[in-house]
Short mmCIF file of C-alpha atoms and ligand atoms in Angstrom, two decimals:
data_model
loop_
_atom_site.label_atom_id
_atom_site.label_comp_id
_atom_site.label_asym_id
_atom_site.label_seq_id
_atom_site.Cartn_x
_atom_site.Cartn_y
_atom_site.Cartn_z
CA MET A 1 -64.92 -55.32 -26.87
CA ALA A 2 -64.44 -56.46 -23.30
CA ARG A 3 -62.88 -53.67 -21.25
CA GLU A 4 -63.05 -54.72 -17.61
CA PHE A 5 -61.25 -57.63 -16.00
CA GLU A 6 -64.49 -59.43 -15.05
CA THR A 7 -65.60 -59.32 -18.65
CA LYS A 8 -62.21 -59.96 -20.22
CA VAL A 9 -61.83 -63.12 -18.18
CA LEU A 10 -64.81 -64.55 -20.06
CA HIS A 11 -64.84 -63.02 -23.51
CA GLY A 12 -61.89 -63.17 -25.82
CA ASP A 13 -61.09 -64.53 -29.23
CA LYS A 14 -62.36 -68.04 -29.44
CA ILE A 15 -60.60 -70.63 -31.54
CA GLU A 16 -63.47 -72.23 -33.42
CA GLY A 17 -63.34 -75.88 -34.33
CA ARG A 18 -64.01 -77.13 -37.79
CA GLU A 19 -61.69 -75.25 -40.12
CA ILE A 20 -58.70 -75.91 -37.87
CA ALA A 21 -58.38 -79.48 -39.18
CA SER A 22 -57.02 -81.00 -36.01
CA LYS A 23 -55.84 -84.55 -36.69
CA VAL A 24 -58.10 -85.94 -34.00
CA THR A 25 -61.63 -84.72 -33.30
CA PRO A 26 -61.42 -82.31 -30.37
CA ILE A 27 -63.53 -82.91 -27.28
CA TYR A 28 -66.52 -80.62 -27.56
CA GLN A 29 -66.79 -80.34 -23.79
CA THR A 30 -69.65 -77.92 -23.88
CA SER A 31 -73.22 -78.14 -22.64
CA ALA A 32 -74.54 -75.85 -25.37
CA PHE A 33 -73.67 -74.15 -28.67
CA THR A 34 -74.02 -70.50 -29.62
CA PHE A 35 -75.75 -68.65 -32.45
CA LYS A 36 -75.25 -65.16 -33.74
CA ASP A 37 -78.83 -64.48 -34.76
CA LEU A 38 -82.27 -66.00 -35.11
CA ASP A 39 -81.61 -66.99 -38.73
CA GLU A 40 -78.79 -69.24 -37.57
CA LEU A 41 -80.98 -70.65 -34.82
CA GLU A 42 -83.76 -71.30 -37.33
CA GLY A 43 -81.19 -73.05 -39.50
CA PHE A 44 -80.52 -75.53 -36.73
CA TYR A 45 -84.19 -76.55 -36.65
CA GLU A 46 -84.13 -76.93 -40.42
CA GLY A 47 -81.32 -79.44 -40.05
CA ASN A 48 -78.25 -77.48 -41.13
CA GLY A 49 -75.89 -79.77 -39.20
CA ARG A 50 -75.31 -77.32 -36.34
CA TYR A 51 -75.64 -78.27 -32.70
CA LEU A 52 -77.88 -76.73 -30.03
CA TYR A 53 -77.54 -78.37 -26.64
CA SER A 54 -75.37 -81.37 -25.76
CA ARG A 55 -78.16 -83.48 -24.32
CA VAL A 56 -79.83 -83.16 -27.73
CA GLY A 57 -76.66 -83.74 -29.71
CA ASN A 58 -72.91 -83.29 -29.60
CA PRO A 59 -70.22 -83.89 -32.24
CA ASN A 60 -68.37 -86.43 -30.08
CA THR A 61 -71.42 -88.57 -29.34
CA ASP A 62 -72.49 -88.33 -32.99
CA GLU A 63 -69.06 -89.49 -34.09
CA LEU A 64 -69.32 -92.57 -31.87
CA GLY A 65 -72.85 -93.46 -33.02
CA ALA A 66 -71.85 -93.11 -36.68
CA ALA A 67 -68.62 -95.10 -36.23
CA VAL A 68 -70.34 -98.11 -34.70
CA ALA A 69 -73.14 -97.93 -37.27
CA ARG A 70 -70.52 -98.01 -40.05
CA LEU A 71 -68.87 -101.10 -38.55
CA GLU A 72 -72.22 -102.85 -38.13
CA GLY A 73 -73.27 -102.00 -41.69
CA ALA A 74 -76.27 -100.07 -40.34
CA PRO A 75 -77.51 -96.72 -41.69
CA ALA A 76 -77.69 -94.93 -38.32
CA GLY A 77 -76.51 -95.09 -34.73
CA VAL A 78 -76.74 -93.14 -31.52
CA ALA A 79 -74.63 -93.18 -28.37
CA ALA A 80 -76.01 -93.41 -24.83
CA SER A 81 -74.66 -93.05 -21.31
CA SER A 82 -74.20 -96.82 -20.84
CA GLY A 83 -74.98 -100.13 -22.43
CA LEU A 84 -78.18 -100.29 -20.42
CA SER A 85 -79.21 -96.81 -21.60
CA ALA A 86 -78.64 -97.90 -25.18
CA ILE A 87 -80.74 -101.03 -24.59
CA LEU A 88 -83.51 -98.99 -22.95
CA ALA A 89 -83.57 -96.55 -25.87
CA GLY A 90 -83.59 -99.40 -28.38
CA VAL A 91 -86.39 -101.24 -26.62
CA LEU A 92 -88.51 -98.09 -26.17
CA ALA A 93 -88.04 -97.24 -29.85
CA VAL A 94 -90.17 -100.32 -30.57
CA VAL A 95 -92.28 -101.19 -27.54
CA LYS A 96 -94.70 -99.15 -25.46
CA SER A 97 -96.92 -99.76 -22.46
CA GLY A 98 -99.32 -102.65 -23.03
CA GLU A 99 -96.98 -104.40 -25.42
CA HIS A 100 -94.87 -107.51 -25.06
CA ILE A 101 -91.28 -108.65 -25.57
CA ILE A 102 -89.89 -112.16 -25.92
CA ALA A 103 -86.32 -112.35 -24.64
CA ALA A 104 -83.74 -115.12 -24.39
CA ASP A 105 -83.59 -116.50 -20.85
CA ASP A 106 -79.80 -116.17 -20.68
CA LEU A 107 -79.61 -112.39 -21.25
CA TYR A 108 -76.95 -110.32 -19.48
CA GLY A 109 -78.05 -109.84 -15.84
CA GLY A 110 -78.54 -106.08 -16.01
CA SER A 111 -80.68 -106.32 -19.14
CA PHE A 112 -82.70 -109.15 -17.61
CA HIS A 113 -83.34 -107.05 -14.52
CA MET A 114 -84.34 -103.97 -16.53
CA LEU A 115 -86.93 -105.89 -18.52
CA LYS A 116 -88.19 -108.03 -15.66
CA GLU A 117 -88.47 -105.34 -12.98
CA GLU A 118 -88.27 -101.82 -14.36
CA LEU A 119 -90.08 -102.08 -17.69
CA LYS A 120 -92.73 -104.28 -16.12
CA ASP A 121 -93.60 -101.36 -13.84
CA PHE A 122 -94.15 -99.27 -16.98
CA GLY A 123 -96.57 -101.82 -18.43
CA ILE A 124 -94.13 -103.57 -20.76
CA GLU A 125 -94.15 -107.29 -20.19
CA THR A 126 -91.34 -109.65 -21.09
CA THR A 127 -91.42 -113.43 -21.41
CA PHE A 128 -88.03 -115.08 -20.96
CA VAL A 129 -87.57 -118.33 -22.80
CA SER A 130 -84.73 -120.50 -24.02
CA PHE A 131 -83.92 -119.63 -27.63
CA THR A 132 -82.31 -123.01 -28.23
CA ASP A 133 -85.68 -124.30 -29.43
CA LEU A 134 -87.67 -121.80 -31.52
CA SER A 135 -90.82 -123.89 -31.25
CA LEU A 136 -90.84 -122.93 -27.55
CA VAL A 137 -90.40 -119.28 -28.49
CA GLU A 138 -93.29 -119.59 -30.95
CA LYS A 139 -95.61 -120.63 -28.11
CA GLU A 140 -94.96 -117.28 -26.42
CA VAL A 141 -95.95 -115.05 -29.34
CA ARG A 142 -99.02 -112.96 -28.47
CA ALA A 143 -101.13 -110.45 -30.36
CA ASN A 144 -99.30 -107.62 -28.55
CA THR A 145 -95.77 -109.00 -29.00
CA ARG A 146 -93.51 -106.47 -30.76
CA LEU A 147 -89.91 -107.40 -30.13
CA ILE A 148 -87.57 -110.39 -30.04
CA TYR A 149 -84.50 -109.72 -27.92
CA THR A 150 -81.36 -111.85 -27.77
CA GLU A 151 -77.55 -111.69 -27.67
CA SER A 152 -75.17 -112.87 -30.37
CA ILE A 153 -72.88 -114.58 -27.81
CA THR A 154 -74.24 -115.08 -24.31
CA ASN A 155 -72.71 -114.53 -20.88
CA PRO A 156 -71.01 -116.39 -19.28
CA LEU A 157 -71.50 -119.72 -21.07
CA LEU A 158 -70.93 -118.37 -24.58
CA ARG A 159 -73.88 -119.83 -26.39
CA VAL A 160 -73.71 -118.56 -29.97
CA GLU A 161 -77.16 -117.53 -31.11
CA ASP A 162 -78.41 -118.82 -34.47
CA LEU A 163 -79.26 -115.26 -35.49
CA GLU A 164 -80.40 -116.13 -38.98
CA ALA A 165 -82.99 -118.51 -37.57
CA VAL A 166 -84.12 -116.08 -34.87
CA ILE A 167 -84.44 -113.16 -37.30
CA HIS A 168 -86.27 -115.33 -39.83
CA PHE A 169 -88.63 -116.41 -37.06
CA ALA A 170 -89.25 -112.80 -36.02
CA LYS A 171 -89.96 -111.66 -39.56
CA LYS A 172 -92.36 -114.55 -40.08
CA HIS A 173 -94.37 -113.25 -37.11
CA GLY A 174 -94.08 -109.57 -38.05
CA LEU A 175 -91.82 -108.85 -35.07
CA LEU A 176 -88.68 -106.73 -34.86
CA THR A 177 -85.39 -108.12 -33.56
CA LEU A 178 -82.94 -106.42 -31.20
CA VAL A 179 -79.54 -108.08 -30.76
CA ASP A 180 -77.03 -107.26 -28.05
CA ASN A 181 -73.75 -107.68 -29.94
CA THR A 182 -71.45 -106.71 -27.06
CA PHE A 183 -69.57 -110.01 -26.73
CA ALA A 184 -69.14 -110.70 -30.44
CA THR A 185 -68.42 -107.17 -31.72
CA PRO A 186 -68.96 -106.35 -35.41
CA LEU A 187 -65.59 -107.98 -36.18
CA HIS A 188 -67.20 -111.40 -35.70
CA VAL A 189 -70.96 -110.86 -36.12
CA ARG A 190 -73.04 -108.15 -37.81
CA PRO A 191 -76.67 -108.74 -36.83
CA TYR A 192 -78.00 -105.79 -38.83
CA GLU A 193 -76.60 -107.29 -42.01
CA LEU A 194 -78.38 -110.52 -41.07
CA GLY A 195 -81.69 -108.64 -40.85
CA ALA A 196 -81.98 -107.50 -37.21
CA GLU A 197 -83.53 -104.03 -37.04
CA LEU A 198 -81.61 -102.94 -33.93
CA VAL A 199 -78.17 -103.79 -32.55
CA VAL A 200 -76.95 -102.62 -29.15
CA HIS A 201 -73.53 -102.48 -27.52
CA SER A 202 -72.24 -101.94 -24.07
CA ALA A 203 -69.39 -99.82 -25.45
CA THR A 204 -67.98 -100.11 -21.94
CA LYS A 205 -66.67 -103.46 -23.19
CA TYR A 206 -64.89 -104.15 -26.50
CA ILE A 207 -65.95 -101.00 -28.38
CA GLY A 208 -64.13 -98.86 -25.79
CA GLY A 209 -61.81 -101.70 -24.84
CA HIS A 210 -59.72 -100.06 -22.13
CA SER A 211 -61.95 -100.28 -19.04
CA ASP A 212 -61.86 -96.50 -18.66
CA VAL A 213 -65.35 -95.52 -19.77
CA THR A 214 -69.01 -96.49 -19.35
CA SER A 215 -70.95 -95.97 -22.58
CA GLY A 216 -73.39 -97.56 -24.98
CA VAL A 217 -74.50 -97.43 -28.59
CA VAL A 218 -77.63 -98.50 -30.45
CA VAL A 219 -77.53 -98.78 -34.23
CA GLY A 220 -80.01 -99.91 -36.84
CA ARG A 221 -82.87 -98.89 -39.09
CA GLU A 222 -82.98 -95.15 -39.57
CA ASP A 223 -86.54 -94.53 -38.32
CA LEU A 224 -85.91 -96.65 -35.22
CA ILE A 225 -82.66 -94.86 -34.43
CA ALA A 226 -84.46 -91.53 -34.74
CA ARG A 227 -86.93 -92.82 -32.16
CA ALA A 228 -84.17 -94.22 -29.93
CA SER A 229 -82.38 -90.91 -30.17
CA GLY A 230 -85.55 -89.13 -29.06
CA LYS A 231 -85.75 -91.42 -26.02
CA ILE A 232 -82.15 -90.62 -25.08
CA VAL A 233 -82.83 -86.89 -25.38
CA ASN A 234 -86.08 -87.00 -23.42
CA LEU A 235 -84.95 -89.46 -20.75
CA GLY A 236 -81.64 -87.65 -20.32
CA SER A 237 -79.49 -90.70 -20.92
CA ASN A 238 -77.05 -89.00 -23.29
CA LEU A 239 -73.35 -89.78 -23.19
CA SER A 240 -70.94 -87.03 -22.14
CA PRO A 241 -68.60 -85.61 -24.81
CA PHE A 242 -65.49 -86.78 -22.99
CA GLU A 243 -66.78 -90.33 -22.56
CA ALA A 244 -67.74 -90.40 -26.24
CA TRP A 245 -64.29 -89.15 -27.21
CA LEU A 246 -62.62 -91.83 -25.06
CA THR A 247 -64.82 -94.51 -26.56
CA VAL A 248 -64.00 -93.38 -30.10
CA ARG A 249 -60.31 -93.40 -29.24
CA GLY A 250 -60.61 -96.96 -27.97
CA LEU A 251 -62.67 -98.04 -30.96
CA LYS A 252 -59.87 -97.24 -33.41
CA THR A 253 -57.96 -100.33 -32.28
CA LEU A 254 -60.96 -102.68 -32.11
CA ALA A 255 -59.75 -104.84 -35.00
CA LEU A 256 -56.24 -105.22 -33.56
CA ARG A 257 -57.41 -105.83 -30.01
CA MET A 258 -60.21 -108.21 -30.89
CA LYS A 259 -58.05 -110.31 -33.21
CA ALA A 260 -55.32 -110.63 -30.60
CA GLN A 261 -57.77 -111.30 -27.77
CA SER A 262 -59.81 -113.85 -29.74
CA SER A 263 -56.69 -115.70 -30.81
CA ASN A 264 -55.37 -115.73 -27.22
CA ALA A 265 -58.74 -116.91 -25.93
CA ARG A 266 -58.78 -119.84 -28.32
CA LYS A 267 -55.26 -120.84 -27.35
CA LEU A 268 -56.10 -120.62 -23.65
CA ALA A 269 -59.33 -122.57 -24.10
CA LEU A 270 -57.48 -125.32 -25.98
CA ALA A 271 -54.81 -125.53 -23.27
CA LEU A 272 -57.37 -125.67 -20.45
CA LYS A 273 -59.32 -128.40 -22.25
CA GLU A 274 -56.26 -130.61 -21.80
CA ASN A 275 -56.06 -129.85 -18.07
CA ALA A 276 -57.32 -132.71 -15.90
CA ASP A 277 -58.31 -130.31 -13.11
CA VAL A 278 -60.71 -128.44 -15.36
CA GLU A 279 -64.16 -130.00 -15.47
CA LYS A 280 -65.57 -127.96 -18.37
CA VAL A 281 -64.37 -125.36 -20.82
CA TYR A 282 -66.95 -123.11 -22.46
CA HIS A 283 -65.75 -121.49 -25.67
CA PRO A 284 -67.27 -121.23 -29.15
CA PHE A 285 -64.60 -123.48 -30.72
CA GLU A 286 -66.80 -124.36 -33.68
CA HIS A 287 -66.83 -120.71 -34.82
CA GLY A 288 -64.08 -118.54 -36.22
CA GLY A 289 -61.59 -121.29 -37.03
CA GLU A 290 -57.96 -120.83 -35.98
CA ASP A 291 -58.47 -117.10 -35.37
CA GLY A 292 -60.90 -117.70 -32.54
CA PHE A 293 -64.33 -116.24 -31.94
CA GLY A 294 -64.63 -113.73 -29.12
CA ALA A 295 -62.32 -113.31 -26.18
CA ILE A 296 -64.18 -114.91 -23.29
CA VAL A 297 -63.40 -118.37 -21.95
CA THR A 298 -65.46 -119.77 -19.10
CA VAL A 299 -64.19 -122.72 -17.11
CA GLU A 300 -65.60 -124.93 -14.41
CA LEU A 301 -62.89 -126.26 -12.14
CA THR A 302 -63.26 -129.71 -10.60
CA GLU A 303 -64.70 -130.21 -7.12
CA LYS A 304 -61.14 -130.65 -5.81
CA ALA A 305 -60.22 -127.07 -6.61
CA ASP A 306 -60.37 -124.41 -3.88
CA ILE A 307 -61.69 -121.51 -5.88
CA ASN A 308 -60.29 -118.84 -3.58
CA ASP A 309 -56.84 -120.40 -3.71
CA PHE A 310 -57.19 -120.27 -7.50
CA PHE A 311 -57.93 -116.54 -7.48
CA ARG A 312 -55.16 -115.84 -4.97
CA ALA A 313 -52.61 -117.68 -7.08
CA LEU A 314 -53.25 -115.48 -10.09
CA SER A 315 -50.71 -112.67 -9.85
CA TRP A 316 -51.18 -110.01 -12.53
CA ILE A 317 -54.60 -111.39 -13.48
CA LYS A 318 -57.14 -109.69 -11.20
CA ILE A 319 -60.76 -110.31 -10.33
CA ALA A 320 -62.83 -107.61 -12.03
CA PRO A 321 -66.61 -107.61 -12.41
CA THR A 322 -66.40 -106.56 -16.05
CA LEU A 323 -64.83 -107.83 -19.25
CA ALA A 324 -63.25 -106.87 -22.54
CA GLY A 325 -60.34 -104.71 -21.41
CA VAL A 326 -56.88 -105.15 -22.89
CA GLU A 327 -55.74 -106.78 -19.64
CA THR A 328 -56.77 -110.35 -18.86
CA THR A 329 -59.18 -110.44 -15.91
CA VAL A 330 -61.35 -113.05 -14.25
CA SER A 331 -64.79 -112.85 -12.73
CA HIS A 332 -66.92 -115.11 -10.61
CA PRO A 333 -70.47 -115.22 -12.00
CA GLU A 334 -71.96 -116.82 -8.88
CA VAL A 335 -71.09 -113.88 -6.62
CA THR A 336 -71.31 -111.06 -9.18
CA SER A 337 -73.25 -111.13 -12.47
CA HIS A 338 -75.59 -113.95 -11.44
CA ARG A 339 -75.84 -113.13 -7.74
CA ALA A 340 -79.48 -112.06 -7.97
CA LEU A 341 -80.58 -115.46 -9.29
CA SER A 342 -81.72 -118.25 -7.00
CA PRO A 343 -79.28 -121.17 -6.60
CA GLU A 344 -81.72 -123.31 -8.62
CA ALA A 345 -81.87 -120.79 -11.46
CA ARG A 346 -78.08 -120.60 -11.46
CA ALA A 347 -77.79 -124.36 -11.48
CA ALA A 348 -80.19 -124.53 -14.43
CA LEU A 349 -77.85 -122.20 -16.32
CA GLY A 350 -74.81 -124.27 -15.35
CA ILE A 351 -73.34 -121.70 -12.98
CA ASN A 352 -71.89 -122.84 -9.65
CA ARG A 353 -69.06 -121.88 -7.32
CA GLN A 354 -66.43 -123.57 -9.50
CA VAL A 355 -67.29 -121.52 -12.59
CA VAL A 356 -64.87 -118.73 -13.54
CA ARG A 357 -65.27 -116.38 -16.47
CA ILE A 358 -62.03 -115.29 -18.08
CA SER A 359 -61.84 -112.13 -20.17
CA VAL A 360 -58.71 -112.68 -22.20
CA GLY A 361 -56.49 -109.69 -22.92
CA ILE A 362 -53.71 -108.81 -25.33
CA GLU A 363 -50.78 -110.14 -23.29
CA HIS A 364 -48.68 -112.94 -24.81
CA ALA A 365 -50.73 -116.15 -24.92
CA SER A 366 -47.98 -118.23 -23.28
CA ASP A 367 -47.86 -115.96 -20.21
CA ILE A 368 -51.62 -116.16 -19.84
CA ILE A 369 -51.63 -119.95 -20.14
CA ILE A 370 -48.73 -120.41 -17.72
CA GLN A 371 -50.44 -118.30 -15.11
CA PHE A 372 -53.78 -120.12 -15.33
CA GLU A 373 -52.08 -123.52 -15.21
CA ALA A 374 -50.10 -122.49 -12.12
CA ALA A 375 -53.24 -121.16 -10.40
CA ILE A 376 -55.14 -124.37 -11.15
CA ARG A 377 -52.26 -126.41 -9.68
CA ALA A 378 -52.32 -124.22 -6.57
CA SER A 379 -56.10 -124.61 -6.28
CA VAL A 380 -55.89 -128.39 -6.06
CA GLY A 381 -52.89 -128.30 -3.73
CA LYS A 382 -50.34 -129.57 -6.26
C1 PLP B 1 -72.00 -104.94 -19.70
C2 PLP B 1 -73.11 -105.40 -20.57
C3 PLP B 1 -74.30 -104.67 -20.67
C4 PLP B 1 -74.57 -103.43 -19.86
O1 PLP B 1 -73.70 -102.41 -20.23
P1 PLP B 1 -73.30 -101.19 -19.27
O2 PLP B 1 -72.36 -100.41 -20.12
O3 PLP B 1 -72.72 -101.77 -18.04
O4 PLP B 1 -74.57 -100.48 -18.98
C5 PLP B 1 -75.28 -105.14 -21.53
N1 PLP B 1 -75.10 -106.27 -22.24
C6 PLP B 1 -73.97 -106.99 -22.16
C7 PLP B 1 -73.85 -108.23 -22.97
C8 PLP B 1 -72.93 -106.59 -21.33
O5 PLP B 1 -71.82 -107.32 -21.24
#
């Protein structure tokens, strides 16, 4: 029994979690877990489901990993401190120094940079190649190639990967496939069910969905997730309990949000296609039918449009260098996500000053369309 104030302030009756049956999982905001004797501690190492230390495992992060795995149809999943941490853990679960990766040349900028600069310094080499022609990919396969890395829907031009073909190709060569499924979400595409061994998410985007958390998840084959999990533990890239809890809270409405956002995106894309001041509309129209397929629309305005006037004329739609929140936002790939590329490399990808990426939210479609049409009129001085 605590007798003195200094002791009493720390030690009282603790309300322990599990048997309380709270409707929502509590936030286990704790760095470590306690044991009453060595038998209990031994039990942890024998896999009794207890927790030890939050970097090694925490109920909130486990709940997130398991939830995304369930949605992807995968047997296991683990959360990480960001999308990039999840990608790093997934890649390192397969590839080590001296080995080789073949990646699509239109990967998300941060992933591209990680492979090209950081992993190269650790002796992991990556060849970037267009995945639109697998015979070109085939030319890059080496004796030390281990992993094929692509995205189900690419950024910002929304190329939809032929995952079945890519995965078939990888299996033919004895390679594993990692798919970044951030843009598509498991509502639209489930790469694991198509045969990919690993699937990663920037849960910062649609999984979380509310632009209030940075987190990531990697799901897939059980042995690979065990390895990825080990990387997260040993590299210290675990997600905090609170961030995991927020992500799980956001995830509960994924189906509702994604359906509304995809439908709005399709309606907006169709409207902008009819607009004479829009040069190009990028949207995967041929997928998903009337319901839409993903919530990003990328447009290239005509030369006549003053791009800054366009941004200024948008009122409640703000520039934000991210995507996937419930609010509609716009971003400018040239000055943000694709800034590090040379003008030639950007041009090769089809990105110039007139290109705007729209992350469509859950507002009413007509309000979104009206605002974009007004901003386009303002940008051409009409
Ligand atoms: C945002 C994003 C990432 C990186 O995720 P972070 O959570 O920012 O680390 C990776 N891939 C894709 C497709 C993304 O959109």
